[in-house]
Short mmCIF file of C-alpha atoms in Angstrom, two decimals:
data_model
loop_
_atom_site.label_atom_id
_atom_site.label_comp_id
_atom_site.label_asym_id
_atom_site.label_seq_id
_atom_site.Cartn_x
_atom_site.Cartn_y
_atom_site.Cartn_z
CA MET A 1 74.78 -14.15 -52.44
CA LYS A 2 77.80 -15.60 -53.51
CA LEU A 3 81.54 -15.62 -51.91
CA ALA A 4 84.66 -16.66 -52.63
CA SER A 5 88.08 -16.03 -52.10
CA LEU A 6 90.97 -15.34 -54.70
CA LYS A 7 94.18 -16.06 -54.39
CA GLU A 8 95.68 -13.12 -53.63
CA GLY A 9 96.56 -11.84 -50.41
CA GLY A 10 98.07 -14.11 -48.41
CA ARG A 11 97.31 -17.90 -47.27
CA ASP A 12 93.19 -16.84 -46.62
CA GLY A 13 92.68 -15.54 -49.92
CA THR A 14 91.05 -12.25 -51.17
CA LEU A 15 86.99 -12.00 -50.72
CA ILE A 16 85.03 -11.48 -53.86
CA VAL A 17 81.30 -11.28 -53.70
CA VAL A 18 80.49 -13.25 -57.72
CA SER A 19 77.22 -13.00 -60.02
CA ARG A 20 74.68 -15.35 -60.45
CA ASP A 21 75.66 -16.10 -63.24
CA PHE A 22 79.48 -16.69 -62.58
CA ALA A 23 80.19 -14.52 -65.37
CA ARG A 24 81.69 -11.48 -62.81
CA ALA A 25 82.90 -11.08 -59.78
CA VAL A 26 84.24 -7.45 -57.50
CA LYS A 27 86.71 -7.40 -54.50
CA ALA A 28 84.20 -7.11 -50.82
CA THR A 29 87.71 -5.76 -48.92
CA GLY A 30 86.42 -2.60 -48.79
CA ILE A 31 83.98 -4.46 -46.29
CA ALA A 32 85.88 -7.78 -45.25
CA PRO A 33 88.91 -8.84 -46.62
CA THR A 34 88.82 -12.80 -46.18
CA LEU A 35 85.64 -14.21 -45.80
CA GLN A 36 87.26 -15.50 -42.37
CA ALA A 37 86.90 -11.88 -41.41
CA ALA A 38 83.25 -11.07 -42.49
CA LEU A 39 82.15 -14.64 -40.33
CA ASP A 40 83.71 -13.44 -37.22
CA GLU A 41 81.86 -10.30 -37.54
CA TRP A 42 78.31 -11.97 -39.75
CA SER A 43 75.43 -9.79 -38.54
CA THR A 44 76.95 -6.21 -39.59
CA ILE A 45 79.41 -7.24 -42.40
CA ALA A 46 76.28 -9.64 -44.24
CA PRO A 47 74.55 -6.81 -44.78
CA ARG A 48 77.18 -4.71 -46.25
CA LEU A 49 78.26 -7.75 -48.63
CA ASN A 50 74.65 -8.39 -49.57
CA ALA A 51 73.88 -3.96 -51.08
CA LEU A 52 77.36 -5.54 -53.17
CA SER A 53 76.21 -8.85 -54.14
CA GLU A 54 72.56 -6.44 -55.39
CA ASP A 55 74.94 -4.00 -56.80
CA LEU A 56 77.29 -6.49 -58.93
CA ASN A 57 74.05 -8.69 -60.19
CA GLU A 58 72.33 -5.61 -61.57
CA GLY A 59 75.24 -3.89 -63.19
CA ARG A 60 76.17 -0.97 -60.64
CA ALA A 61 79.18 -2.75 -58.80
CA GLN A 62 82.07 -0.52 -59.64
CA ASP A 63 85.91 -2.41 -60.28
CA ALA A 64 83.50 -5.29 -61.70
CA PHE A 65 86.01 -8.01 -62.94
CA ASP A 66 85.28 -10.74 -65.35
CA LEU A 67 85.24 -14.31 -63.14
CA ASP A 68 88.37 -16.78 -63.67
CA MET A 69 87.56 -19.85 -62.13
CA THR A 70 91.23 -20.94 -62.37
CA LYS A 71 92.12 -17.61 -60.13
CA LEU A 72 90.11 -18.65 -56.96
CA ALA A 73 91.45 -20.39 -53.63
CA ALA A 74 88.97 -21.97 -52.09
CA PRO A 75 86.37 -20.11 -49.95
CA LEU A 76 88.02 -20.91 -46.52
CA PRO A 77 91.53 -21.31 -47.43
CA ARG A 78 92.04 -22.50 -44.22
CA ALA A 79 89.36 -22.94 -41.62
CA TYR A 80 89.33 -23.26 -37.39
CA GLU A 81 86.98 -26.71 -37.61
CA PHE A 82 85.93 -28.89 -39.88
CA VAL A 83 83.42 -31.52 -39.08
CA ASP A 84 82.03 -34.14 -41.18
CA GLY A 85 79.44 -36.72 -40.72
CA SER A 86 78.14 -39.62 -41.54
CA ALA A 87 73.89 -38.51 -42.39
CA TYR A 88 72.62 -40.71 -44.77
CA LEU A 89 72.44 -44.13 -43.61
CA PRO A 90 72.01 -46.44 -46.66
CA HIS A 91 75.52 -46.14 -47.80
CA VAL A 92 76.20 -46.80 -44.00
CA GLU A 93 74.14 -49.66 -43.80
CA ARG A 94 75.01 -51.25 -47.69
CA VAL A 95 78.93 -50.47 -46.48
CA ARG A 96 78.23 -52.54 -43.37
CA ARG A 97 76.01 -55.48 -44.87
CA ALA A 98 78.95 -55.90 -47.43
CA ARG A 99 81.13 -57.20 -44.74
CA GLY A 100 79.00 -58.85 -42.29
CA ALA A 101 78.45 -56.38 -39.83
CA GLU A 102 74.99 -54.58 -38.66
CA VAL A 103 74.57 -50.54 -37.97
CA PRO A 104 73.75 -49.96 -34.43
CA LYS A 105 70.76 -48.85 -33.46
CA SER A 106 72.59 -45.46 -31.75
CA PHE A 107 73.65 -44.87 -35.39
CA TYR A 108 69.62 -43.68 -36.48
CA THR A 109 69.35 -41.53 -33.08
CA ASP A 110 72.89 -40.25 -32.53
CA PRO A 111 75.12 -38.48 -35.39
CA LEU A 112 78.06 -39.97 -36.64
CA MET A 113 80.69 -37.90 -37.19
CA TYR A 114 84.68 -37.30 -37.04
CA GLN A 115 87.09 -34.49 -36.19
CA ALA A 116 88.17 -33.93 -39.99
CA THR A 117 91.79 -31.98 -41.87
CA SER A 118 90.57 -28.29 -41.75
CA ALA A 119 94.14 -26.46 -42.02
CA GLY A 120 94.01 -26.03 -45.67
CA PHE A 121 91.58 -26.26 -48.57
CA LEU A 122 92.51 -27.11 -52.11
CA GLY A 123 91.08 -24.56 -54.31
CA PRO A 124 88.14 -25.74 -56.83
CA ARG A 125 90.56 -26.70 -59.97
CA ASP A 126 93.50 -27.36 -57.73
CA PRO A 127 94.97 -31.56 -58.70
CA VAL A 128 94.67 -33.86 -55.90
CA LEU A 129 98.04 -35.00 -54.87
CA VAL A 130 98.37 -38.43 -54.10
CA SER A 131 102.08 -40.40 -53.00
CA SER A 132 100.63 -43.89 -54.43
CA GLU A 133 97.52 -45.33 -56.17
CA GLU A 134 97.99 -48.18 -54.30
CA PHE A 135 96.44 -45.90 -50.84
CA GLY A 136 92.97 -45.96 -52.49
CA ILE A 137 92.20 -42.44 -53.85
CA ASP A 138 88.29 -42.39 -54.09
CA LEU A 139 86.13 -38.62 -54.09
CA GLU A 140 83.45 -38.43 -51.73
CA ALA A 141 81.23 -35.35 -53.26
CA GLU A 142 79.27 -33.98 -50.05
CA VAL A 143 77.15 -30.75 -48.84
CA LEU A 144 78.50 -28.57 -46.20
CA VAL A 145 77.53 -25.65 -44.05
CA ILE A 146 79.33 -22.99 -42.58
CA THR A 147 78.31 -21.17 -39.36
CA ASP A 148 78.99 -18.30 -37.28
CA ASP A 149 79.65 -18.97 -33.41
CA VAL A 150 77.54 -21.66 -32.12
CA PRO A 151 77.09 -20.78 -28.27
CA MET A 152 77.20 -24.49 -26.33
CA GLY A 153 74.16 -26.42 -25.74
CA VAL A 154 72.51 -25.22 -28.73
CA THR A 155 68.72 -27.09 -29.99
CA PRO A 156 68.63 -27.49 -33.11
CA ALA A 157 66.27 -25.35 -33.69
CA GLN A 158 68.28 -22.61 -31.98
CA ALA A 159 71.62 -24.37 -34.65
CA ALA A 160 69.49 -23.67 -37.56
CA SER A 161 69.92 -19.62 -36.86
CA HIS A 162 74.23 -20.08 -37.47
CA ILE A 163 74.12 -21.49 -40.56
CA GLN A 164 75.50 -18.50 -43.04
CA LEU A 165 76.35 -20.19 -45.25
CA VAL A 166 76.10 -23.44 -47.87
CA GLY A 167 78.04 -24.99 -50.55
CA LEU A 168 80.32 -28.63 -51.83
CA VAL A 169 82.97 -30.54 -50.70
CA ASN A 170 84.96 -32.58 -52.37
CA ASP A 171 85.83 -34.62 -49.10
CA VAL A 172 88.79 -37.08 -50.58
CA SER A 173 89.69 -40.62 -49.05
CA LEU A 174 92.29 -42.82 -49.66
CA ARG A 175 90.64 -46.34 -49.19
CA GLY A 176 93.21 -48.69 -48.98
CA LEU A 177 94.54 -46.46 -45.48
CA ILE A 178 91.09 -46.80 -44.03
CA PRO A 179 90.66 -50.17 -42.41
CA GLY A 180 94.13 -49.81 -40.77
CA GLU A 181 93.81 -46.84 -38.84
CA LEU A 182 90.04 -47.48 -37.65
CA ALA A 183 91.65 -51.21 -36.59
CA LYS A 184 93.55 -48.72 -34.15
CA GLY A 185 89.79 -47.58 -32.84
CA PHE A 186 91.49 -43.90 -32.11
CA GLY A 187 89.54 -42.35 -36.13
CA PHE A 188 90.99 -40.92 -39.60
CA LEU A 189 94.39 -39.47 -39.99
CA GLN A 190 96.71 -40.44 -43.06
CA SER A 191 93.27 -41.71 -44.57
CA LYS A 192 91.75 -37.93 -44.57
CA PRO A 193 94.11 -35.71 -46.48
CA ARG A 194 92.39 -32.61 -47.15
CA SER A 195 89.52 -31.91 -49.05
CA ALA A 196 88.34 -29.37 -52.19
CA LEU A 197 86.15 -26.92 -51.97
CA SER A 198 83.29 -25.89 -54.07
CA PRO A 199 84.70 -21.71 -55.94
CA VAL A 200 81.18 -20.32 -53.65
CA PHE A 201 79.76 -20.02 -50.46
CA VAL A 202 75.89 -19.07 -51.15
CA THR A 203 73.47 -17.62 -48.67
CA PRO A 204 70.61 -20.06 -48.03
CA ASP A 205 68.65 -17.65 -48.84
CA GLU A 206 70.03 -18.07 -52.27
CA LEU A 207 68.57 -21.92 -53.11
CA GLY A 208 65.39 -20.48 -52.23
CA GLU A 209 62.52 -23.56 -52.20
CA ALA A 210 65.38 -26.19 -52.58
CA TRP A 211 66.68 -25.54 -48.83
CA ILE A 212 63.61 -27.05 -47.05
CA ASP A 213 64.27 -28.40 -43.41
CA ASP A 214 67.37 -27.55 -43.29
CA LYS A 215 68.35 -30.00 -45.94
CA LEU A 216 69.49 -28.89 -49.45
CA HIS A 217 66.96 -30.42 -51.76
CA LEU A 218 68.60 -31.09 -55.91
CA PRO A 219 70.95 -34.21 -56.55
CA MET A 220 74.06 -34.75 -56.25
CA ARG A 221 76.00 -34.60 -59.43
CA THR A 222 78.89 -36.30 -60.18
CA TRP A 223 81.20 -37.40 -63.34
CA ILE A 224 84.47 -38.92 -63.34
CA ASN A 225 86.94 -38.87 -66.35
CA GLY A 226 84.00 -37.12 -68.09
CA THR A 227 81.18 -39.63 -67.54
CA TRP A 228 78.26 -39.69 -65.66
CA PHE A 229 78.74 -41.53 -61.84
CA GLY A 230 75.81 -40.30 -60.13
CA GLU A 231 73.70 -37.95 -59.29
CA ALA A 232 71.56 -38.97 -56.03
CA GLU A 233 69.24 -36.53 -54.06
CA CYS A 234 70.49 -34.57 -51.50
CA GLY A 235 67.24 -34.20 -49.58
CA VAL A 236 66.61 -37.78 -49.51
CA ASP A 237 67.58 -40.26 -46.60
CA MET A 238 69.36 -38.10 -44.62
CA GLN A 239 68.58 -39.03 -41.58
CA PHE A 240 69.42 -35.68 -39.62
CA ASP A 241 69.36 -32.60 -41.20
CA PHE A 242 72.53 -29.76 -40.76
CA SER A 243 70.84 -28.03 -37.71
CA GLN A 244 70.82 -31.92 -36.09
CA LEU A 245 74.16 -31.84 -36.92
CA VAL A 246 75.98 -28.20 -35.90
CA ALA A 247 73.28 -29.13 -33.04
CA HIS A 248 75.30 -32.40 -31.78
CA VAL A 249 78.94 -30.99 -32.50
CA ALA A 250 78.51 -28.44 -30.01
CA LYS A 251 76.23 -30.36 -27.48
CA THR A 252 80.25 -29.68 -25.31
CA ARG A 253 81.75 -26.80 -26.91
CA PRO A 254 80.58 -24.13 -28.53
CA LEU A 255 81.96 -23.37 -32.92
CA THR A 256 84.21 -20.69 -33.94
CA ALA A 257 82.78 -18.44 -36.68
CA GLY A 258 83.90 -20.25 -39.43
CA THR A 259 82.94 -24.12 -38.71
CA LEU A 260 82.19 -26.35 -41.60
CA VAL A 261 79.94 -29.02 -41.09
CA GLY A 262 79.67 -32.48 -43.82
CA SER A 263 76.75 -34.02 -44.09
CA GLY A 264 79.01 -37.55 -45.58
CA THR A 265 78.48 -38.62 -48.46
CA ILE A 266 75.67 -38.06 -50.39
CA ALA A 267 73.41 -41.92 -51.20
CA ASN A 268 69.86 -42.73 -51.72
CA GLU A 269 67.92 -46.02 -51.00
CA ASP A 270 67.89 -46.45 -54.52
CA THR A 271 71.05 -47.15 -56.10
CA GLY A 272 69.23 -46.20 -59.42
CA LYS A 273 70.81 -42.59 -58.85
CA GLY A 274 74.64 -44.01 -59.25
CA ALA A 275 76.63 -42.78 -55.99
CA SER A 276 78.40 -40.28 -54.63
CA CYS A 277 81.87 -41.57 -54.13
CA LEU A 278 83.13 -45.40 -55.28
CA ALA A 279 83.85 -47.05 -52.52
CA GLU A 280 79.80 -47.18 -52.29
CA GLN A 281 79.65 -47.96 -55.91
CA ARG A 282 81.73 -50.58 -55.07
CA THR A 283 79.82 -51.82 -52.10
CA VAL A 284 76.85 -52.01 -54.14
CA GLU A 285 78.76 -53.92 -56.73
CA THR A 286 80.02 -56.70 -54.14
CA LEU A 287 76.41 -57.44 -53.00
CA ARG A 288 74.96 -58.20 -56.14
CA ASP A 289 77.91 -59.52 -58.11
CA GLY A 290 79.56 -60.80 -55.02
CA LYS A 291 82.97 -58.52 -55.92
CA PRO A 292 84.00 -55.05 -57.01
CA THR A 293 84.64 -54.32 -60.62
CA THR A 294 85.05 -50.45 -60.12
CA PRO A 295 88.30 -49.42 -59.58
CA PHE A 296 89.60 -46.55 -57.28
CA LEU A 297 91.60 -43.41 -58.67
CA SER A 298 94.21 -43.13 -60.45
CA PHE A 299 96.67 -40.72 -61.64
CA GLY A 300 95.57 -38.49 -64.14
CA ASN A 301 92.65 -39.05 -63.50
CA THR A 302 89.66 -36.59 -63.57
CA VAL A 303 86.30 -35.30 -61.28
CA LYS A 304 83.59 -33.86 -61.40
CA ILE A 305 81.17 -32.40 -58.42
CA ASP A 306 77.98 -29.95 -59.21
CA VAL A 307 74.80 -29.16 -57.94
CA THR A 308 72.29 -27.09 -60.18
CA ASP A 309 69.10 -25.58 -60.03
CA ALA A 310 66.00 -26.66 -62.12
CA THR A 311 67.61 -24.63 -65.09
CA GLY A 312 70.33 -26.97 -65.07
CA ALA A 313 72.41 -23.64 -64.18
CA SER A 314 75.31 -24.55 -61.97
CA ILE A 315 74.32 -23.20 -58.00
CA PHE A 316 78.36 -23.37 -56.52
CA GLY A 317 80.41 -24.25 -59.16
CA ALA A 318 81.79 -27.43 -59.77
CA ILE A 319 84.88 -28.77 -58.27
CA GLU A 320 86.74 -30.43 -61.26
CA GLN A 321 90.26 -31.85 -60.37
CA SER A 322 92.47 -34.32 -61.57
CA ILE A 323 94.43 -36.45 -59.98
CA GLN A 324 98.09 -36.31 -59.85
CA LYS A 325 101.24 -37.95 -58.35
CA ALA A 326 102.90 -35.98 -55.28
#
């Protein structure tokens, strides 16, 4: 099933079920008022939402309405926790090679992750507001999973059963601010503003054979100003699957229902498939030509991020945003 939130009913939106073709939707308020409320009691709420989804897709749902993407908030307008990884090591390797540094051996056995901003997410059509172009505005197209309550100390095999939804995120980065922050040795802060989520989150069963070994096996398609930018394969070169990432986060603490865990920028060893962020493309250019030529985003630029199935149909709906001055 596909779940989304309308921009109404308060900060956490109103939960709706969306048809597979994105044409129709129905409010799920008789089952759960918000997606967070549904996740809080997922084992009992999910079967009822599934039944409503079946009714909607078969034309039996009462009070169904035409879906307007511009009226959607992020599926989770705010979350208790968002932890982002960097599971695609070709990206890490290239970035470090461009500055003459080696990848520590531990990166291949211990996931690289950080605590991200979760107090508010942009909707799939909301603009990205930034104060200055000098901050180095970048997109980062990623896959993420959403969990129910995860006990502390779970194994990856146990963690897999706690992955309840899958979605996309544009993890906006301000590249010009990152070096100074990392030099302090205390992680990201100002360089990581609010991210945008895909129009819908889907249950893993909705993905069929594209969800194998806790990875999404489809290309991440990105466009900038309407021009193709990349289609890196999500299921290729992912050093750690999502069950491993969730287990890593839960090693010393339980995770609250509604926790988001990101994959990090999708990147492949094969650079012919393009990139999922500008920093990646600029690194490829630096290694090849000695300097980057692709600029970071400017005010007025547009970004589109989407994942489609074998028929070309969008699975999560596209994130489509403009970059605007705050």
